CSV table of C-alpha atoms and ligand atoms in Angstrom, one decimal:
chain,number,residue,atom,x,y,z
A,698,MET,CA,7.3,168.8,-87.8
A,699,LEU,CA,4.1,168.8,-89.8
A,700,ALA,CA,3.0,171.9,-88.0
A,701,LEU,CA,6.2,173.6,-89.0
A,702,THR,CA,6.1,172.7,-92.7
A,703,LEU,CA,2.4,173.6,-92.9
A,704,SER,CA,2.8,176.9,-91.2
A,705,LEU,CA,5.7,177.7,-93.5
A,706,ALA,CA,3.6,176.8,-96.5
A,707,LEU,CA,0.7,178.9,-95.4
A,708,GLY,CA,2.8,181.8,-94.4
A,709,THR,CA,2.2,184.6,-92.0
A,710,PRO,CA,0.6,187.5,-93.8
A,711,ALA,CA,1.7,191.1,-93.3
A,712,GLN,CA,4.1,190.8,-90.5
A,713,ALA,CA,7.2,192.7,-91.5
A,714,GLN,CA,5.2,195.3,-93.4
A,715,ASP,CA,5.9,198.4,-91.4
A,716,ALA,CA,9.1,199.9,-92.5
A,717,ASP,CA,8.7,203.1,-90.4
A,718,VAL,CA,11.2,203.9,-87.7
A,719,HIS,CA,9.3,202.6,-84.7
A,720,GLU,CA,10.8,201.6,-81.4
A,721,PRO,CA,8.9,198.4,-80.4
A,722,SER,CA,7.2,198.7,-77.0
A,723,PRO,CA,7.5,195.9,-74.4
A,724,ALA,CA,4.1,194.6,-75.5
A,725,GLU,CA,5.3,194.4,-79.1
A,726,ARG,CA,8.4,192.6,-78.1
A,727,ALA,CA,6.2,190.0,-76.2
A,728,ARG,CA,5.9,186.8,-78.1
A,729,PRO,CA,3.0,184.3,-78.0
A,730,ASP,CA,3.5,180.8,-76.6
A,731,ASP,CA,4.6,179.0,-79.7
A,732,SER,CA,4.7,175.5,-78.2
A,733,VAL,CA,3.4,173.1,-80.8
A,734,ALA,CA,1.9,170.6,-78.3
A,735,GLY,CA,-0.7,172.8,-76.8
A,736,SER,CA,-4.0,173.0,-75.0
A,737,GLU,CA,-5.2,176.5,-75.6
A,738,LYS,CA,-8.8,175.8,-76.8
A,739,LEU,CA,-11.5,176.9,-74.4
A,740,LEU,CA,-12.8,174.3,-72.0
A,741,LEU,CA,-15.2,171.6,-73.5
A,742,THR,CA,-15.1,173.3,-76.9
A,743,ALA,CA,-13.3,170.3,-78.4
A,744,GLY,CA,-16.3,168.0,-77.4
A,745,VAL,CA,-15.7,164.6,-75.9
A,746,SER,CA,-14.9,161.3,-77.7
A,747,GLU,CA,-17.9,159.7,-79.4
A,748,LEU,CA,-18.4,155.9,-79.5
A,749,GLU,CA,-16.4,155.6,-82.7
A,750,GLY,CA,-13.5,157.7,-81.5
A,751,ALA,CA,-14.1,161.0,-83.2
A,752,ALA,CA,-14.5,164.2,-81.3
A,753,GLY,CA,-18.1,164.9,-80.7
A,754,GLY,CA,-20.9,164.0,-78.4
A,755,GLY,CA,-21.4,160.5,-77.1
A,756,LEU,CA,-23.1,159.0,-80.1
A,757,THR,CA,-22.2,161.2,-82.9
A,758,PRO,CA,-19.2,163.1,-84.3
A,759,TRP,CA,-19.1,166.9,-84.3
A,760,ALA,CA,-17.4,169.3,-86.7
A,761,VAL,CA,-14.9,170.3,-84.0
A,762,ILE,CA,-11.4,169.0,-84.2
A,763,GLY,CA,-10.5,166.9,-81.1
A,764,GLY,CA,-7.8,167.9,-78.6
A,765,TYR,CA,-7.3,171.3,-77.1
A,766,GLY,CA,-4.8,172.4,-79.8
A,767,THR,CA,-5.5,175.7,-81.5
A,768,ARG,CA,-4.8,176.6,-85.1
A,769,ASP,CA,-1.0,176.6,-84.5
A,770,GLN,CA,-0.9,173.6,-82.2
A,771,ILE,CA,-1.3,169.8,-82.0
A,772,GLY,CA,-3.6,168.4,-79.4
A,773,ALA,CA,-4.5,164.8,-78.4
A,774,SER,CA,-6.8,162.9,-76.2
A,775,ALA,CA,-7.7,159.3,-75.3
A,776,PHE,CA,-10.9,157.8,-74.0
A,777,TYR,CA,-12.5,154.8,-72.5
A,778,THR,CA,-16.3,154.2,-72.8
A,779,ARG,CA,-18.5,151.6,-71.3
A,780,VAL,CA,-22.2,151.1,-72.2
A,781,ASN,CA,-24.2,148.8,-70.1
A,782,VAL,CA,-27.6,147.7,-71.3
A,783,PRO,CA,-29.7,144.9,-69.9
A,784,ASP,CA,-28.5,142.1,-72.2
A,785,TYR,CA,-25.2,143.3,-73.6
A,786,HIS,CA,-22.3,145.6,-72.8
A,787,LEU,CA,-19.9,147.5,-75.0
A,788,ASP,CA,-16.4,148.7,-74.2
A,789,GLY,CA,-14.7,151.2,-76.4
A,790,ALA,CA,-11.3,152.7,-76.2
A,791,GLY,CA,-9.3,154.9,-78.4
A,792,ALA,CA,-7.3,158.0,-79.0
A,793,LEU,CA,-7.2,161.0,-81.4
A,794,ILE,CA,-4.8,163.6,-82.5
A,795,GLY,CA,-5.8,167.0,-83.8
A,796,PHE,CA,-3.5,168.9,-86.1
A,797,LEU,CA,-3.7,172.7,-86.3
A,798,ASP,CA,-7.4,172.6,-85.4
A,799,ARG,CA,-7.8,171.4,-89.0
A,800,ILE,CA,-7.3,167.7,-89.3
A,801,GLU,CA,-8.3,165.0,-86.8
A,802,PHE,CA,-7.0,161.4,-86.9
A,803,SER,CA,-8.5,158.8,-84.6
A,804,VAL,CA,-8.3,155.2,-83.7
A,805,ALA,CA,-10.7,153.2,-81.6
A,806,GLN,CA,-11.6,149.6,-80.8
A,807,GLN,CA,-15.0,148.4,-79.7
A,808,ARG,CA,-15.8,145.2,-77.9
A,809,PHE,CA,-19.4,144.2,-77.9
A,810,ASP,CA,-20.1,141.4,-75.4
A,811,THR,CA,-23.2,139.3,-76.1
A,812,GLU,CA,-23.3,137.9,-72.6
A,813,ALA,CA,-26.1,135.3,-72.3
A,814,VAL,CA,-27.5,136.1,-75.7
A,815,GLY,CA,-24.4,134.6,-77.2
A,816,ALA,CA,-25.2,131.3,-75.6
A,817,ALA,CA,-28.9,131.5,-76.7
A,818,LEU,CA,-27.7,132.0,-80.3
A,819,GLY,CA,-25.3,129.1,-80.0
A,820,LEU,CA,-22.2,131.3,-80.2
A,821,GLY,CA,-21.2,130.8,-76.6
A,822,ARG,CA,-21.8,132.9,-73.6
A,823,GLY,CA,-19.9,136.1,-73.7
A,824,PHE,CA,-19.3,135.9,-77.4
A,825,THR,CA,-17.7,139.2,-78.4
A,826,PHE,CA,-17.6,141.2,-81.6
A,827,ARG,CA,-14.5,143.3,-81.9
A,828,GLN,CA,-14.4,146.3,-84.3
A,829,ASN,CA,-11.4,148.5,-85.1
A,830,ILE,CA,-12.1,152.0,-86.4
A,831,ILE,CA,-9.7,154.5,-88.0
A,832,GLY,CA,-11.2,157.9,-88.4
A,833,LEU,CA,-10.3,161.0,-90.3
A,834,LYS,CA,-11.9,164.4,-90.1
A,835,VAL,CA,-11.1,167.6,-91.9
A,836,LYS,CA,-12.5,171.0,-91.0
A,837,LEU,CA,-13.7,172.8,-94.1
A,838,ALA,CA,-14.9,176.2,-92.9
A,839,GLY,CA,-16.2,178.2,-90.0
A,840,ASP,CA,-15.4,178.3,-86.3
A,841,ALA,CA,-18.0,176.9,-83.9
A,842,VAL,CA,-16.8,179.0,-81.0
A,843,LEU,CA,-15.3,182.3,-82.1
A,844,GLU,CA,-17.4,183.3,-85.0
A,845,GLN,CA,-20.3,184.4,-82.8
A,846,ASP,CA,-21.5,187.1,-85.2
A,847,SER,CA,-21.8,184.8,-88.2
A,848,TRP,CA,-24.6,182.3,-88.9
A,849,LEU,CA,-22.1,179.9,-90.5
A,850,PRO,CA,-21.4,176.9,-88.3
A,851,GLN,CA,-18.2,175.0,-88.3
A,852,LEU,CA,-18.3,172.5,-91.1
A,853,SER,CA,-16.3,169.3,-91.3
A,854,VAL,CA,-16.3,166.1,-93.3
A,855,GLY,CA,-15.0,162.8,-92.1
A,856,ALA,CA,-14.7,159.1,-92.8
A,857,GLN,CA,-14.5,156.1,-90.5
A,858,PHE,CA,-12.9,152.9,-91.7
A,859,LYS,CA,-14.3,150.0,-89.8
A,860,LYS,CA,-13.2,146.4,-89.6
A,861,ASN,CA,-15.1,143.7,-87.6
A,862,ASP,CA,-13.3,140.5,-86.6
A,863,ARG,CA,-16.2,138.1,-86.8
A,864,GLY,CA,-16.6,137.7,-90.5
A,865,ALA,CA,-18.1,134.1,-90.4
A,866,VAL,CA,-20.8,135.0,-87.9
A,867,LEU,CA,-21.6,138.2,-89.7
A,868,GLU,CA,-22.1,136.2,-93.0
A,869,ALA,CA,-24.3,133.8,-91.2
A,870,ILE,CA,-26.7,136.5,-90.0
A,871,GLY,CA,-26.9,138.0,-93.5
A,872,ALA,CA,-24.4,140.8,-93.4
A,873,LYS,CA,-22.6,141.3,-96.7
A,874,ASP,CA,-19.2,142.5,-95.4
A,875,ASP,CA,-17.1,142.5,-92.3
A,876,HIS,CA,-15.7,146.0,-93.1
A,877,GLY,CA,-17.0,149.2,-94.4
A,878,ILE,CA,-16.5,153.0,-94.5
A,879,ASP,CA,-18.8,155.6,-93.1
A,880,PHE,CA,-18.7,159.1,-94.6
A,881,TYR,CA,-20.2,162.0,-92.8
A,882,ALA,CA,-20.5,165.8,-92.8
A,883,SER,CA,-21.0,167.7,-89.6
A,884,ALA,CA,-22.1,171.2,-88.8
A,885,THR,CA,-21.5,172.5,-85.2
A,886,LYS,CA,-22.3,175.8,-83.7
A,887,LEU,CA,-22.0,177.3,-80.2
A,888,TYR,CA,-24.7,179.8,-79.6
A,889,LEU,CA,-22.7,181.5,-76.8
A,890,ALA,CA,-25.3,184.2,-76.1
A,891,GLN,CA,-27.8,181.4,-75.4
A,892,SER,CA,-25.3,179.1,-73.8
A,893,ILE,CA,-26.3,176.3,-76.3
A,894,LEU,CA,-24.3,174.1,-78.6
A,895,ALA,CA,-26.0,172.4,-81.5
A,896,ASN,CA,-24.7,169.8,-83.9
A,897,VAL,CA,-26.1,168.1,-87.0
A,898,THR,CA,-24.4,165.2,-88.7
A,899,LEU,CA,-25.3,163.5,-92.0
A,900,ARG,CA,-23.8,160.1,-92.3
A,901,PHE,CA,-23.6,157.8,-95.3
A,902,THR,CA,-23.3,154.3,-94.1
A,903,ARG,CA,-23.9,150.6,-94.7
A,904,ALA,CA,-23.2,149.6,-91.1
A,905,ASN,CA,-25.5,147.4,-89.1
A,906,GLN,CA,-25.5,148.5,-85.4
A,907,ILE,CA,-22.6,150.9,-86.3
A,908,GLY,CA,-20.7,148.0,-87.7
A,909,ILE,CA,-20.8,145.6,-84.8
A,910,LEU,CA,-23.1,143.4,-86.9
A,911,GLY,CA,-21.2,144.0,-90.1
A,912,PHE,CA,-22.1,146.0,-93.2
A,913,GLY,CA,-24.9,145.7,-95.7
A,914,GLY,CA,-27.6,143.0,-95.4
A,915,ASP,CA,-30.3,140.9,-97.1
A,916,ARG,CA,-32.8,143.8,-96.8
A,917,ASN,CA,-30.5,146.5,-98.0
A,918,ASP,CA,-26.9,146.6,-99.2
A,919,ASN,CA,-26.6,150.2,-100.3
A,920,TYR,CA,-25.3,153.3,-98.6
A,921,THR,CA,-28.1,155.3,-97.0
A,922,ALA,CA,-28.1,158.8,-95.5
A,923,GLN,CA,-28.7,158.9,-91.7
A,924,LEU,CA,-29.3,162.0,-89.6
A,925,GLU,CA,-27.7,162.5,-86.3
A,926,GLY,CA,-28.0,165.4,-83.9
A,927,SER,CA,-26.8,166.7,-80.5
A,928,LEU,CA,-28.1,169.6,-78.4
A,929,ALA,CA,-26.2,170.7,-75.4
A,930,TRP,CA,-26.9,173.3,-72.8
A,931,LEU,CA,-23.9,174.8,-71.0
A,932,LEU,CA,-24.6,175.1,-67.3
A,933,SER,CA,-21.2,176.4,-66.4
A,934,ARG,CA,-17.7,176.5,-68.0
A,935,ASN,CA,-17.1,172.9,-67.2
A,936,LEU,CA,-20.6,171.4,-67.1
A,937,ALA,CA,-23.0,170.6,-69.9
A,938,ILE,CA,-26.2,168.6,-70.2
A,939,GLY,CA,-27.9,167.6,-73.4
A,940,ALA,CA,-29.5,165.0,-75.6
A,941,GLU,CA,-28.5,163.2,-78.8
A,942,TYR,CA,-30.2,161.3,-81.5
A,943,ARG,CA,-28.7,158.9,-84.1
A,944,MET,CA,-30.7,157.5,-86.9
A,945,LYS,CA,-29.6,154.1,-88.1
A,946,PRO,CA,-30.2,151.9,-91.2
A,947,ASP,CA,-32.1,148.6,-90.8
A,948,ASN,CA,-30.4,146.3,-93.2
A,949,LEU,CA,-30.7,142.9,-91.6
A,950,GLY,CA,-33.8,140.7,-92.0
A,951,ILE,CA,-33.2,138.7,-88.8
A,952,ALA,CA,-32.1,141.5,-86.5
A,953,GLY,CA,-34.3,144.7,-86.5
A,954,GLU,CA,-32.4,147.9,-85.7
A,955,ASP,CA,-33.6,151.0,-84.0
A,956,ASP,CA,-32.5,154.6,-83.9
A,957,TRP,CA,-30.5,155.6,-80.8
A,958,PHE,CA,-31.1,158.3,-78.2
A,959,ASP,CA,-29.3,159.5,-75.1
A,960,ALA,CA,-29.5,162.2,-72.5
A,961,PHE,CA,-26.1,163.1,-71.1
A,962,ILE,CA,-24.1,165.2,-68.6
A,963,ALA,CA,-20.5,166.1,-69.4
A,964,TRP,CA,-18.2,167.5,-66.8
A,965,ALA,CA,-14.6,168.7,-67.4
A,966,PRO,CA,-12.9,169.6,-64.1
A,967,GLY,CA,-10.0,170.7,-66.2
A,968,LYS,CA,-8.5,170.4,-69.7
A,969,HIS,CA,-6.9,167.1,-68.9
A,970,VAL,CA,-9.9,165.1,-68.0
A,971,SER,CA,-13.6,165.0,-68.8
A,972,LEU,CA,-16.3,162.6,-67.7
A,973,THR,CA,-19.5,161.9,-69.6
A,974,LEU,CA,-22.5,160.0,-68.2
A,975,ALA,CA,-25.5,159.3,-70.2
A,976,TYR,CA,-28.7,157.3,-70.2
A,977,ALA,CA,-28.9,155.7,-73.6
A,978,ASP,CA,-31.8,154.0,-75.4
A,979,LEU,CA,-30.3,151.6,-78.0
A,980,GLY,CA,-33.7,150.0,-78.9
A,981,ASN,CA,-33.7,146.5,-80.3
A,982,ILE,CA,-30.4,144.7,-80.6
A,983,VAL,CA,-30.7,141.3,-82.3
A,984,ILE,CA,-33.2,139.3,-80.3
A,985,LYS,CA,-33.5,141.7,-77.3
A,986,ASP,CA,-35.8,144.7,-77.3
A,987,ARG,CA,-35.6,147.8,-75.2
A,988,GLN,CA,-31.9,148.0,-74.6
A,989,ARG,CA,-31.6,151.0,-72.3
A,990,GLY,CA,-28.9,151.7,-69.9
A,991,LEU,CA,-25.9,153.6,-68.7
A,992,TYR,CA,-23.2,155.1,-70.8
A,993,ALA,CA,-20.1,156.2,-69.0
A,994,SER,CA,-17.0,157.7,-70.6
A,995,VAL,CA,-13.8,159.2,-69.4
A,996,GLN,CA,-11.5,161.3,-71.6
A,997,ILE,CA,-7.9,162.3,-70.9
A,998,GLY,CA,-6.5,165.2,-72.8
A,999,PHE,CA,-2.8,165.9,-73.4
B,223,MET,CA,-12.7,152.6,-105.5
B,224,LYS,CA,-15.6,155.1,-105.2
B,225,ALA,CA,-15.1,155.5,-101.5
B,226,GLY,CA,-11.5,156.5,-102.0
B,227,SER,CA,-12.4,159.3,-104.5
B,228,ILE,CA,-15.0,160.7,-102.1
B,229,LEU,CA,-12.3,160.9,-99.4
B,230,LEU,CA,-9.9,162.5,-101.8
B,231,ASN,CA,-12.5,165.1,-102.7
B,232,ALA,CA,-13.1,165.8,-99.0
B,233,LEU,CA,-9.4,166.3,-98.4
B,234,LEU,CA,-9.1,168.6,-101.4
B,235,LEU,CA,-12.0,170.6,-100.1
B,236,GLY,CA,-10.4,170.8,-96.7
B,237,VAL,CA,-7.2,172.2,-98.2
B,238,LEU,CA,-9.2,174.8,-100.2
B,239,GLY,CA,-11.1,175.7,-97.0
B,240,ALA,CA,-7.9,176.3,-95.3
B,241,GLY,CA,-6.8,178.6,-98.1
B,242,LEU,CA,-10.0,180.6,-97.9
B,243,THR,CA,-9.9,181.3,-94.2
B,244,ILE,CA,-6.3,182.2,-94.3
B,245,GLY,CA,-7.0,184.5,-97.2
B,246,GLN,CA,-9.6,186.7,-95.4
B,247,PHE,CA,-7.2,189.2,-93.7
B,248,GLY,CA,-7.2,192.8,-94.5
B,249,ARG,CA,-10.7,194.1,-94.0
B,250,ALA,CA,-11.5,197.5,-92.6
B,251,ASP,CA,-11.5,198.1,-88.8
B,252,GLU,CA,-14.7,197.0,-87.3
B,253,ASN,CA,-16.5,198.9,-84.6
B,254,PRO,CA,-14.5,198.2,-81.4
B,255,ALA,CA,-17.5,198.8,-79.2
B,256,PRO,CA,-20.7,197.7,-80.9
B,257,ALA,CA,-23.5,198.9,-78.5
B,258,ASP,CA,-26.4,196.5,-78.0
B,259,PRO,CA,-29.1,198.2,-75.9
B,260,ALA,CA,-30.8,194.8,-75.5
B,261,LEU,CA,-27.9,193.9,-73.2
B,262,LEU,CA,-28.8,196.5,-70.6
B,263,PRO,CA,-30.0,193.9,-68.1
B,264,VAL,CA,-26.6,192.2,-68.5
B,265,PHE,CA,-25.0,195.6,-67.8
B,266,GLU,CA,-26.9,195.6,-64.5
B,267,GLN,CA,-25.7,192.0,-63.8
B,268,PHE,CA,-22.2,193.3,-64.2
B,269,GLY,CA,-22.9,195.9,-61.5
B,270,GLY,CA,-23.0,198.8,-63.9
B,271,LYS,CA,-19.9,200.9,-64.7
B,272,PRO,CA,-18.6,200.6,-61.1
B,273,GLY,CA,-18.9,196.8,-61.3
B,274,ILE,CA,-17.1,196.7,-64.6
B,275,ASP,CA,-14.3,199.0,-63.2
B,276,ALA,CA,-13.9,196.7,-60.3
B,277,LEU,CA,-13.8,193.7,-62.6
B,278,MET,CA,-11.0,195.3,-64.6
B,279,GLU,CA,-8.8,195.4,-61.6
B,280,ASP,CA,-8.9,191.6,-61.1
B,281,PHE,CA,-8.9,191.0,-64.8
B,282,MET,CA,-5.6,192.8,-65.1
B,283,ILE,CA,-4.1,191.1,-62.1
B,284,ARG,CA,-4.9,187.7,-63.8
B,285,LEU,CA,-3.4,188.9,-67.1
B,286,ILE,CA,-0.2,189.7,-65.4
B,287,ASP,CA,-0.2,186.5,-63.4
B,288,ASP,CA,-0.8,184.3,-66.5
B,289,PRO,CA,2.5,183.4,-68.2
B,290,ARG,CA,0.7,183.3,-71.5
B,291,THR,CA,-0.4,187.0,-71.4
B,292,ARG,CA,2.1,188.5,-68.8
B,293,ASP,CA,4.7,189.8,-71.2
B,294,TYR,CA,2.1,191.7,-73.2
B,295,PHE,CA,0.7,193.6,-70.2
B,296,ALA,CA,3.4,193.8,-67.6
B,297,GLU,CA,5.1,196.9,-68.9
B,298,ALA,CA,2.1,198.4,-70.8
B,299,ASP,CA,0.0,201.3,-69.5
B,300,GLN,CA,-2.2,199.1,-67.4
B,301,LYS,CA,-4.3,202.0,-66.0
B,302,HIS,CA,-5.1,203.2,-69.5
B,303,ILE,CA,-5.9,199.7,-70.8
B,304,LYS,CA,-8.2,199.0,-67.9
B,305,GLN,CA,-10.0,202.3,-68.5
B,306,MET,CA,-10.4,201.6,-72.2
B,307,LEU,CA,-11.6,198.0,-71.6
B,308,ALA,CA,-14.1,199.3,-69.0
B,309,GLU,CA,-15.5,201.9,-71.5
B,310,GLN,CA,-15.6,199.3,-74.2
B,311,PHE,CA,-17.5,196.7,-72.2
B,312,CYS,CA,-19.8,199.4,-70.8
B,313,VAL,CA,-20.8,200.5,-74.3
B,314,ILE,CA,-21.2,196.9,-75.6
B,315,LEU,CA,-23.5,196.1,-72.8
B,316,GLY,CA,-25.7,199.1,-73.6
B,317,GLY,CA,-24.4,201.2,-70.7
B,318,PRO,CA,-24.2,205.0,-70.7
B,319,CYS,CA,-20.5,205.3,-71.7
B,320,THR,CA,-18.5,206.4,-74.7
B,321,TYR,CA,-15.5,204.4,-75.9
B,322,THR,CA,-12.6,206.8,-76.4
B,323,GLY,CA,-10.0,204.1,-77.4
B,324,LYS,CA,-8.6,202.9,-80.7
B,325,GLY,CA,-9.8,200.2,-83.0
B,326,MET,CA,-9.0,196.6,-82.2
B,327,LYS,CA,-7.0,196.0,-85.3
B,328,GLU,CA,-4.9,199.2,-84.9
B,329,THR,CA,-4.3,198.4,-81.2
B,330,HIS,CA,-3.2,194.8,-81.6
B,331,ALA,CA,-1.6,194.9,-85.1
B,332,ARG,CA,2.0,194.8,-83.9
B,333,LEU,CA,1.5,192.4,-80.9
B,334,ALA,CA,1.8,189.1,-82.8
B,335,ILE,CA,-1.1,187.6,-80.8
B,336,ASN,CA,-2.0,184.0,-81.6
B,337,GLU,CA,-5.3,182.1,-81.0
B,338,GLY,CA,-3.8,180.6,-77.8
B,339,GLY,CA,-3.1,184.1,-76.4
B,340,PHE,CA,-6.6,185.2,-77.3
B,341,ASN,CA,-8.2,182.3,-75.6
B,342,ALA,CA,-5.9,182.8,-72.6
B,343,LEU,CA,-7.2,186.3,-72.2
B,344,VAL,CA,-10.8,185.0,-72.5
B,345,GLU,CA,-10.0,182.4,-69.8
B,346,ASP,CA,-8.6,185.1,-67.5
B,347,LEU,CA,-11.6,187.2,-68.1
B,348,GLN,CA,-13.9,184.3,-67.2
B,349,LEU,CA,-12.0,183.7,-64.0
B,350,ALA,CA,-12.3,187.3,-63.1
B,351,MET,CA,-16.0,187.4,-63.8
B,352,ASP,CA,-16.4,184.3,-61.7
B,353,MET,CA,-14.6,186.1,-58.9
B,354,HIS,CA,-17.1,188.9,-59.2
B,355,LYS,CA,-20.0,186.5,-59.1
B,356,ILE,CA,-21.3,187.5,-62.6
B,357,PRO,CA,-23.7,184.8,-63.7
B,358,PHE,CA,-22.4,182.4,-66.3
B,359,ARG,CA,-25.1,183.2,-68.8
B,360,ALA,CA,-24.4,187.0,-68.5
B,361,GLN,CA,-20.7,186.3,-69.0
B,362,ASN,CA,-21.5,184.4,-72.2
B,363,LYS,CA,-23.5,187.4,-73.5
B,364,LEU,CA,-20.5,189.6,-73.2
B,365,LEU,CA,-18.1,187.0,-74.6
B,366,ALA,CA,-20.4,186.4,-77.6
B,367,LYS,CA,-19.7,190.1,-78.5
B,368,LEU,CA,-16.0,189.9,-77.9
B,369,ALA,CA,-15.3,186.6,-79.6
B,370,PRO,CA,-15.6,187.9,-83.2
B,371,MET,CA,-12.9,190.4,-82.5
B,372,HIS,CA,-10.4,187.5,-82.8
B,373,ARG,CA,-10.4,188.3,-86.5
B,374,GLU,CA,-8.8,191.7,-85.8
B,375,ILE,CA,-6.7,190.8,-82.8
B,376,VAL,CA,-5.2,187.4,-83.7
B,377,THR,CA,-2.5,188.0,-86.3
B,378,ARG,CA,-0.5,184.9,-85.9
B,379,PRO,CA,-0.6,182.7,-87.8
C,1402,LIG,C1,-11.6,190.2,-77.2
C,1402,LIG,C2,-10.3,190.4,-76.8
C,1402,LIG,C3,-9.7,191.8,-76.6
C,1402,LIG,C4,-10.3,193.0,-76.4
C,1402,LIG,C5,-11.7,193.3,-76.4
C,1402,LIG,C6,-9.2,193.9,-76.2
C,1402,LIG,C7,-9.3,195.3,-76.0
C,1402,LIG,C8,-8.3,196.2,-75.9
C,1402,LIG,C9,-8.5,197.6,-75.7
C,1402,LIG,C10,-9.8,198.4,-75.6
C,1402,LIG,C11,-7.3,198.2,-75.6
C,1402,LIG,C12,-6.9,199.7,-75.4
C,1402,LIG,C13,-7.0,200.4,-76.7
C,1402,LIG,C14,-6.5,201.8,-76.7
C,1402,LIG,O1,-5.4,202.0,-76.1
C,1402,LIG,O2,-7.1,202.7,-77.2
C,1402,LIG,C15,-6.3,197.1,-75.7
C,1402,LIG,C16,-4.9,197.3,-75.6
C,1402,LIG,C17,-4.1,196.2,-75.5
C,1402,LIG,N1,-4.3,194.9,-75.7
C,1402,LIG,FE1,-6.1,194.1,-76.1
C,1402,LIG,N2,-8.0,193.3,-76.3
C,1402,LIG,C18,-8.3,191.9,-76.5
C,1402,LIG,C19,-7.3,190.9,-76.6
C,1402,LIG,C20,-6.0,191.1,-76.4
C,1402,LIG,C21,-5.1,190.0,-76.3
C,1402,LIG,C22,-5.5,188.5,-76.5
C,1402,LIG,C23,-3.9,190.5,-76.0
C,1402,LIG,C24,-2.6,189.8,-75.8
C,1402,LIG,C25,-2.4,188.6,-75.4
C,1402,LIG,C26,-4.0,191.9,-75.9
C,1402,LIG,C27,-3.0,192.8,-75.6
C,1402,LIG,C28,-3.2,194.2,-75.5
C,1402,LIG,C29,-2.1,195.1,-75.2
C,1402,LIG,C30,-0.7,194.7,-74.9
C,1402,LIG,C31,-2.6,196.4,-75.2
C,1402,LIG,C32,-1.9,197.7,-75.0
C,1402,LIG,C33,-1.4,198.1,-76.3
C,1402,LIG,C34,-0.6,199.4,-76.2
C,1402,LIG,O3,-0.3,199.8,-75.1
C,1402,LIG,O4,-0.2,199.9,-77.3
C,1402,LIG,N3,-5.3,192.2,-76.1
C,1402,LIG,N4,-7.0,195.9,-75.9
């Protein structure tokens, strides 16, 4: 429906222009597959689902619009992610829908289980923070995949509205809010001749540990700019390896926070499923240092 | 709230961006076979002109097999298209050929090809190249030259 009104509004330039007497050939009578729910993007070019639900790498959003829908289609995907580090684990699940390769809308929920640390802090063993995230991303310019002769990357801006369910605990540890909005701008480019994909994201955020420990703190309560990046090397049409980096603020006096890193392998046996495995270094989380472990994610595309 | 107005700006920019990209039709025909002598090693990986000719056979079979592209090619002059494509790829990869076909815009102007159709053809080409054991990185070097042609070939929307 939306696709229909939008495509009507944008119009199809110069179609019925030729008024000459011309008998259309069979090729000219052929018509493209106009199905609105589609999956005609090339394999893996829609990224996977990052931890917060947007299309991207594992830790950071990319400028690509999620789902395999092209510029006249609607695509969608859903994901489940599990991160296991020595003293905690995180489950994330969500879904996104991409409209006309232009606008992406995503929802996600994260559950961060404090395991034994919860007991040590007097919260109870297995005390869990739950965060809901609604994401919106709009492509502004460029095409990461097709514009191979242009230096211009695909550019998008986005916002993530986050709400944590543990307001009282967050206040006790010095966070100023249990909800917040991250804003970001991403630039993504596929260097096809080199079989390399690069992404840079600049995020403006007040989030502590991406919001799991609330927003703002005693040490800093303002938005700060954080740099995130992904570099992927395509090994085949359905296999990529790479690394990511995500800078984070350090707002809380009692819980130092580190930047995040990962090294990943992503495999898409087809357009309907992709698997991502990563080794992630999440640094210090509250009272536990050196939180490194496995990140596993499965994404289903429609 | 401040946050809200930033978002609104972002959305407005997005709409503007859409307008700009849609508005860039109507440039002159680009060179349909931009030769890149640096790709000569890739030409060898394709097996030279005979390799490309053989590739075209399976490429066309796939295009006719694929419901997304079938109607375009089934009743077209397949022999001619294969010949032209082979010349075009040969020239692009720095090979000793001459492209004798038409421009991409002129050729595809009346075909109402959308992005999905374009990507479908790319996928079929990838599968054919796999069949012919052309290394993935060599495939991508050719595809990097073909991809920008979407601006002339995709006319819908
Ligand atoms: C990068 C992508 C493409 C390239 C490099 C390409 C190249 C060519 C070439 C060299 C010709 C022959 C030109 C001549 O007769 O002088 C041709 C013809 C044709 N192409 Fe494409 N093409 C591409 C994409 C497509 C797509 C996506 C479709 C449809 C889904 C398509 C449908 C056709 C048809 C039907 C003809 C024959 C037209 C006629 O007989 O008048 N092409 N193409």
